[in-house]
Amino acid sequence: LEANEPTNGGEALIRALELEGVEVIFGLPGGAILPVYDPIIDSSIRHILVRHEQGAGHMAEGYAHVTGKPGVCMVTSGPAATNVVTPLADAYLDSVPMVCITGQVPYAAIGTDAFQECDTTGITMSVTKHNYLVSEAADIPRIVREAFHIATTGRPGPVLIDVPKDIVDPTNPRSAMQWYWPTDEEIAAGLPGYKPTTKGHPRKIKEAAELILAAERPVIYAGGGILKARAAEALRELAELTGIHVVTTLMARGAFPDDHELCLGMPGMHGNYTAVMSFQETDLLITLGARFDDRVTGKLDEFAPHAKVIHADIDPAELGKNRRPDVPIVGDARLIIEEIVQAIRGLLESGRQQADTSAWRTTISGWQERHPLHYDEHRPGDRLKPQFVLETLRDNTPDDTIVCSGVGQHQMWTSQYWHFNHPYTWVNSGGLGTMGFSVPAAIGAKVAFPDRMVWAVDGDGCFQMTAQELVTASVERIPVKIAILNNSYLGMVRQWQEMFYEERYSEVFLSQDVPDYKMWAEAMGCAGFRVDAPEEVLPTIQKANEINDRPVVIDFRTDAAEKVFPMVASGSSNSAVMVHPSQVAGIGEL
Amino acid sequence: MPGLYNFTGGPTSNKPLRHHTLVVLVENKAGVLMRVAGLFARRGFNIYSLAVAPSSDDERFSRITIVVDVESTPLEQVTKQLFKLINVVKISELDPADSVERELMIATVKADPSVRSQVIELIDVFDGSIIDVGFDELSMAVHGEPDKLDDVEELLRPYGIVELQRTGRVALPKLERTPPRLKSV
């Protein structure tokens, strides 16, 4: 399309997506979005036809998680729009760049309770970074550009564009428009209220550098913002320059290599002991792109009680939201870290000495020795230990394997037991905790990187929520691999009921026998396996790794009695972290 | 799951509440008021009064004056999140002590010929004006500080208020009284 060339809203919408560099749309057509689906046939963009709109949203998220590019999903009006609300909320809480296009009834019919009508912008207002109801065809190129700009800059997030049918339907005169493509300047001028700060304030950077060199027990609290800002390299430079240990939150797993000697792993409710205790005992918490989530802090008043806090985040609303920082820095994590590194180098060159942190390092290595991750050995007759399955899977897949998970015990174990050595290899639903996330997210990730191995580790409860997307994967030839840690329970809820509800198990048992996951997998066009014995774990994983022409599902029958440790009970201080029962004797010796 | 969340603050807290006035400059687009109001509603904060009008100097913008009863700490958080809204251009919080506030009230009051002059006199005292006269009713307009309008309302009540409307307050920051050259001394 040339400038001023006559076109229609539907064609313009697809053209705009092409110009934004969209490679793939995850979606499902329907009445109101029909006219936009027609030009897809002639477009360079790949469309992946999902089986449920929630799947489209999570696939777009999975794609965005591993590429950093905005994931795009497109669905029709009404029930389709309400079905993407969950992925939108998920993307909003995890700051995932995403553009969602929904069909809408014709403009004149809006508000009349027309067929498949719902107030999509009203419903999604609080779960999107921004949303649009397009009223004129001529607004489409501008709004698409704005949407991608908003989704990918500042704190990334989902943006929804609701498109009434009449303005995209070439048979309707309201769809007529002349093509144009706005410049960056025009977009900026059209968004007077949107100017994200990216560069950290120089005085704050200097203060941060001073505090870092003066701290005797410093620790870096690295959050998902590191990945969003593509700051993993900068983070490594900061850690290695100063010898400061790095804790990576659930959203930041992979942002710093787990095999690095300075990596302490995951903090929080199911964080490892050393990471949790390092926060409780530190004198300087260097918070980079993290948000003091309740799952990390435990009881907020008793979190990191001795620490001064440096808090760098691109979202000013995060600074002081939960913990008042001593040095707040608004800006892009990568730029801020690079500036801090430069400031520290400057101070060191001018003769400043870094404080002695050797006692702190000794303390940390003591914790690591006394409280490594632990699970009891398999005993004959037991179902599989889920941790053993994960260790075997981890040790028999390539280092750059992309791992996705759902939400619950299996998610925590995967985060704990996997060794993430590369950024963008871990995809999960952290903030919203969306069960059913992993299968579609894995599909989205595999679409982005067809040559890399993608494993979804899922629970049996989660799997049953979105498993139908494996039909999509089979038909579209997207060979993802799914490991179900099947303990027949809603495991995390069961764990809470065991520990906090006197073992009164209310509505958490799913079923020993149904569904038959192997048959179900095969019915969906996947290879299906069931593993009961420990000695079958490795050979089955090896078989699965060799299958590349269709998805694979392995039903690992795991031990329902296994609990996730360590654990900080909800509302408790992190200092009251519960370790594995076999390690209880070591508690309290710092 | 009970006890899953452990947040402080919010509307159930026992600390005394006080008025805060926020002046929010927004893009004049459909749905913006809902976005702004939604951030308060989400937290269960009640908006005490609200005034919205197009900005006089630039028709692309509107000015929303929000009075809300809430503690300072959660309000600071709402303010920051308001600023995250793409359509919000500028926010200023006005402390009642450092701002001038005005509100307009119009009311219809029962005033048969025997008391009509009393009501007119009363409105006169408060610098109001009579805007409509009926056989046994009067309509009047009074503007001023919200406290003053409370007083007028109180004084009119015995006559019988037929209908009464208030606009919600609008506010401006108090002006600097010190000449600039003296400040540096």
PDB file of N, CA, C and O in Angstrom, chain A residues 377-404:
ATOM      1  N   GLU A 377      14.953 -39.914  49.199  1.00  0.00           N
ATOM      2  CA  GLU A 377      15.140 -40.916  48.147  1.00  0.00           C
ATOM      3  C   GLU A 377      13.853 -41.705  47.922  1.00  0.00           C
ATOM      4  O   GLU A 377      13.066 -41.909  48.851  1.00  0.00           O
ATOM      5  N   HIS A 378      13.715 -42.144  46.709  1.00  0.00           N
ATOM      6  CA  HIS A 378      12.601 -43.010  46.344  1.00  0.00           C
ATOM      7  C   HIS A 378      12.695 -44.325  47.117  1.00  0.00           C
ATOM      8  O   HIS A 378      13.770 -44.922  47.218  1.00  0.00           O
ATOM      9  N   ARG A 379      11.572 -44.766  47.675  1.00  0.00           N
ATOM     10  CA  ARG A 379      11.531 -46.091  48.314  1.00  0.00           C
ATOM     11  C   ARG A 379      10.667 -47.007  47.467  1.00  0.00           C
ATOM     12  O   ARG A 379       9.702 -46.547  46.841  1.00  0.00           O
ATOM     13  N   PRO A 380      11.026 -48.303  47.457  1.00  0.00           N
ATOM     14  CA  PRO A 380      10.252 -49.246  46.623  1.00  0.00           C
ATOM     15  C   PRO A 380       8.758 -49.152  46.943  1.00  0.00           C
ATOM     16  O   PRO A 380       8.376 -49.051  48.110  1.00  0.00           O
ATOM     17  N   GLY A 381       7.947 -49.137  45.909  1.00  0.00           N
ATOM     18  CA  GLY A 381       6.502 -49.066  46.110  1.00  0.00           C
ATOM     19  C   GLY A 381       5.966 -47.641  46.038  1.00  0.00           C
ATOM     20  O   GLY A 381       4.781 -47.440  45.817  1.00  0.00           O
ATOM     21  N   ASP A 382       6.857 -46.634  46.244  1.00  0.00           N
ATOM     22  CA  ASP A 382       6.417 -45.234  46.132  1.00  0.00           C
ATOM     23  C   ASP A 382       6.157 -44.881  44.678  1.00  0.00           C
ATOM     24  O   ASP A 382       6.744 -45.467  43.765  1.00  0.00           O
ATOM     25  N   ARG A 383       5.303 -43.863  44.497  1.00  0.00           N
ATOM     26  CA  ARG A 383       5.235 -43.265  43.167  1.00  0.00           C
ATOM     27  C   ARG A 383       6.495 -42.425  42.969  1.00  0.00           C
ATOM     28  O   ARG A 383       7.269 -42.216  43.900  1.00  0.00           O
ATOM     29  N   LEU A 384       6.710 -41.947  41.759  1.00  0.00           N
ATOM     30  CA  LEU A 384       7.948 -41.235  41.430  1.00  0.00           C
ATOM     31  C   LEU A 384       8.114 -39.978  42.264  1.00  0.00           C
ATOM     32  O   LEU A 384       7.140 -39.283  42.566  1.00  0.00           O
ATOM     33  N   LYS A 385       9.372 -39.657  42.590  1.00  0.00           N
ATOM     34  CA  LYS A 385       9.653 -38.369  43.217  1.00  0.00           C
ATOM     35  C   LYS A 385       9.689 -37.319  42.102  1.00  0.00           C
ATOM     36  O   LYS A 385      10.475 -37.444  41.146  1.00  0.00           O
ATOM     37  N   PRO A 386       8.842 -36.291  42.200  1.00  0.00           N
ATOM     38  CA  PRO A 386       8.800 -35.294  41.119  1.00  0.00           C
ATOM     39  C   PRO A 386      10.151 -34.605  40.915  1.00  0.00           C
ATOM     40  O   PRO A 386      10.525 -34.298  39.782  1.00  0.00           O
ATOM     41  N   GLN A 387      10.877 -34.429  42.028  1.00  0.00           N
ATOM     42  CA  GLN A 387      12.191 -33.767  41.917  1.00  0.00           C
ATOM     43  C   GLN A 387      13.157 -34.621  41.114  1.00  0.00           C
ATOM     44  O   GLN A 387      13.980 -34.099  40.354  1.00  0.00           O
ATOM     45  N   PHE A 388      13.049 -35.940  41.289  1.00  0.00           N
ATOM     46  CA  PHE A 388      13.919 -36.863  40.540  1.00  0.00           C
ATOM     47  C   PHE A 388      13.596 -36.778  39.041  1.00  0.00           C
ATOM     48  O   PHE A 388      14.496 -36.754  38.199  1.00  0.00           O
ATOM     49  N   VAL A 389      12.323 -36.727  38.723  1.00  0.00           N
ATOM     50  CA  VAL A 389      11.923 -36.603  37.314  1.00  0.00           C
ATOM     51  C   VAL A 389      12.526 -35.329  36.724  1.00  0.00           C
ATOM     52  O   VAL A 389      13.104 -35.329  35.627  1.00  0.00           O
ATOM     53  N   LEU A 390      12.425 -34.227  37.483  1.00  0.00           N
ATOM     54  CA  LEU A 390      12.934 -32.943  36.984  1.00  0.00           C
ATOM     55  C   LEU A 390      14.450 -32.968  36.811  1.00  0.00           C
ATOM     56  O   LEU A 390      14.971 -32.454  35.814  1.00  0.00           O
ATOM     57  N   GLU A 391      15.150 -33.572  37.773  1.00  0.00           N
ATOM     58  CA  GLU A 391      16.614 -33.645  37.659  1.00  0.00           C
ATOM     59  C   GLU A 391      17.013 -34.454  36.427  1.00  0.00           C
ATOM     60  O   GLU A 391      17.940 -34.085  35.703  1.00  0.00           O
ATOM     61  N   THR A 392      16.287 -35.550  36.197  1.00  0.00           N
ATOM     62  CA  THR A 392      16.613 -36.396  35.040  1.00  0.00           C
ATOM     63  C   THR A 392      16.331 -35.644  33.743  1.00  0.00           C
ATOM     64  O   THR A 392      17.138 -35.670  32.803  1.00  0.00           O
ATOM     65  N   LEU A 393      15.194 -34.956  33.710  1.00  0.00           N
ATOM     66  CA  LEU A 393      14.844 -34.176  32.517  1.00  0.00           C
ATOM     67  C   LEU A 393      15.889 -33.076  32.275  1.00  0.00           C
ATOM     68  O   LEU A 393      16.377 -32.890  31.152  1.00  0.00           O
ATOM     69  N   ARG A 394      16.219 -32.382  33.361  1.00  0.00           N
ATOM     70  CA  ARG A 394      17.214 -31.292  33.273  1.00  0.00           C
ATOM     71  C   ARG A 394      18.538 -31.809  32.726  1.00  0.00           C
ATOM     72  O   ARG A 394      19.156 -31.188  31.865  1.00  0.00           O
ATOM     73  N   ASP A 395      18.976 -32.957  33.218  1.00  0.00           N
ATOM     74  CA  ASP A 395      20.304 -33.457  32.854  1.00  0.00           C
ATOM     75  C   ASP A 395      20.326 -34.133  31.489  1.00  0.00           C
ATOM     76  O   ASP A 395      21.394 -34.542  31.027  1.00  0.00           O
ATOM     77  N   ASN A 396      19.166 -34.267  30.869  1.00  0.00           N
ATOM     78  CA  ASN A 396      19.132 -34.957  29.589  1.00  0.00           C
ATOM     79  C   ASN A 396      18.468 -34.131  28.496  1.00  0.00           C
ATOM     80  O   ASN A 396      17.870 -34.668  27.566  1.00  0.00           O
ATOM     81  N   THR A 397      18.561 -32.810  28.642  1.00  0.00           N
ATOM     82  CA  THR A 397      18.061 -31.911  27.607  1.00  0.00           C
ATOM     83  C   THR A 397      19.152 -30.870  27.350  1.00  0.00           C
ATOM     84  O   THR A 397      19.984 -30.623  28.215  1.00  0.00           O
ATOM     85  N   PRO A 398      19.149 -30.284  26.146  1.00  0.00           N
ATOM     86  CA  PRO A 398      20.187 -29.299  25.841  1.00  0.00           C
ATOM     87  C   PRO A 398      20.140 -28.109  26.803  1.00  0.00           C
ATOM     88  O   PRO A 398      19.095 -27.806  27.380  1.00  0.00           O
ATOM     89  N   ASP A 399      21.305 -27.453  26.953  1.00  0.00           N
ATOM     90  CA  ASP A 399      21.439 -26.340  27.884  1.00  0.00           C
ATOM     91  C   ASP A 399      20.503 -25.181  27.537  1.00  0.00           C
ATOM     92  O   ASP A 399      20.089 -24.427  28.403  1.00  0.00           O
ATOM     93  N   ASP A 400      20.169 -25.043  26.233  1.00  0.00           N
ATOM     94  CA  ASP A 400      19.334 -23.901  25.852  1.00  0.00           C
ATOM     95  C   ASP A 400      17.850 -24.290  25.723  1.00  0.00           C
ATOM     96  O   ASP A 400      17.056 -23.560  25.122  1.00  0.00           O
ATOM     97  N   THR A 401      17.492 -25.420  26.316  1.00  0.00           N
ATOM     98  CA  THR A 401      16.093 -25.836  26.285  1.00  0.00           C
ATOM     99  C   THR A 401      15.209 -24.765  26.916  1.00  0.00           C
ATOM    100  O   THR A 401      15.557 -24.183  27.948  1.00  0.00           O
ATOM    101  N   ILE A 402      14.070 -24.502  26.281  1.00  0.00           N
ATOM    102  CA  ILE A 402      13.090 -23.578  26.862  1.00  0.00           C
ATOM    103  C   ILE A 402      12.132 -24.388  27.723  1.00  0.00           C
ATOM    104  O   ILE A 402      11.609 -25.412  27.274  1.00  0.00           O
ATOM    105  N   VAL A 403      11.979 -23.958  28.961  1.00  0.00           N
ATOM    106  CA  VAL A 403      11.135 -24.687  29.903  1.00  0.00           C
ATOM    107  C   VAL A 403       9.943 -23.817  30.278  1.00  0.00           C
ATOM    108  O   VAL A 403      10.113 -22.660  30.684  1.00  0.00           O
ATOM    109  N   CYS A 404       8.748 -24.359  30.119  1.00  0.00           N
ATOM    110  CA  CYS A 404       7.543 -23.625  30.506  1.00  0.00           C
ATOM    111  C   CYS A 404       6.890 -24.382  31.651  1.00  0.00           C
ATOM    112  O   CYS A 404       7.039 -25.600  31.765  1.00  0.00           O
TER     113      CYS A 404
END
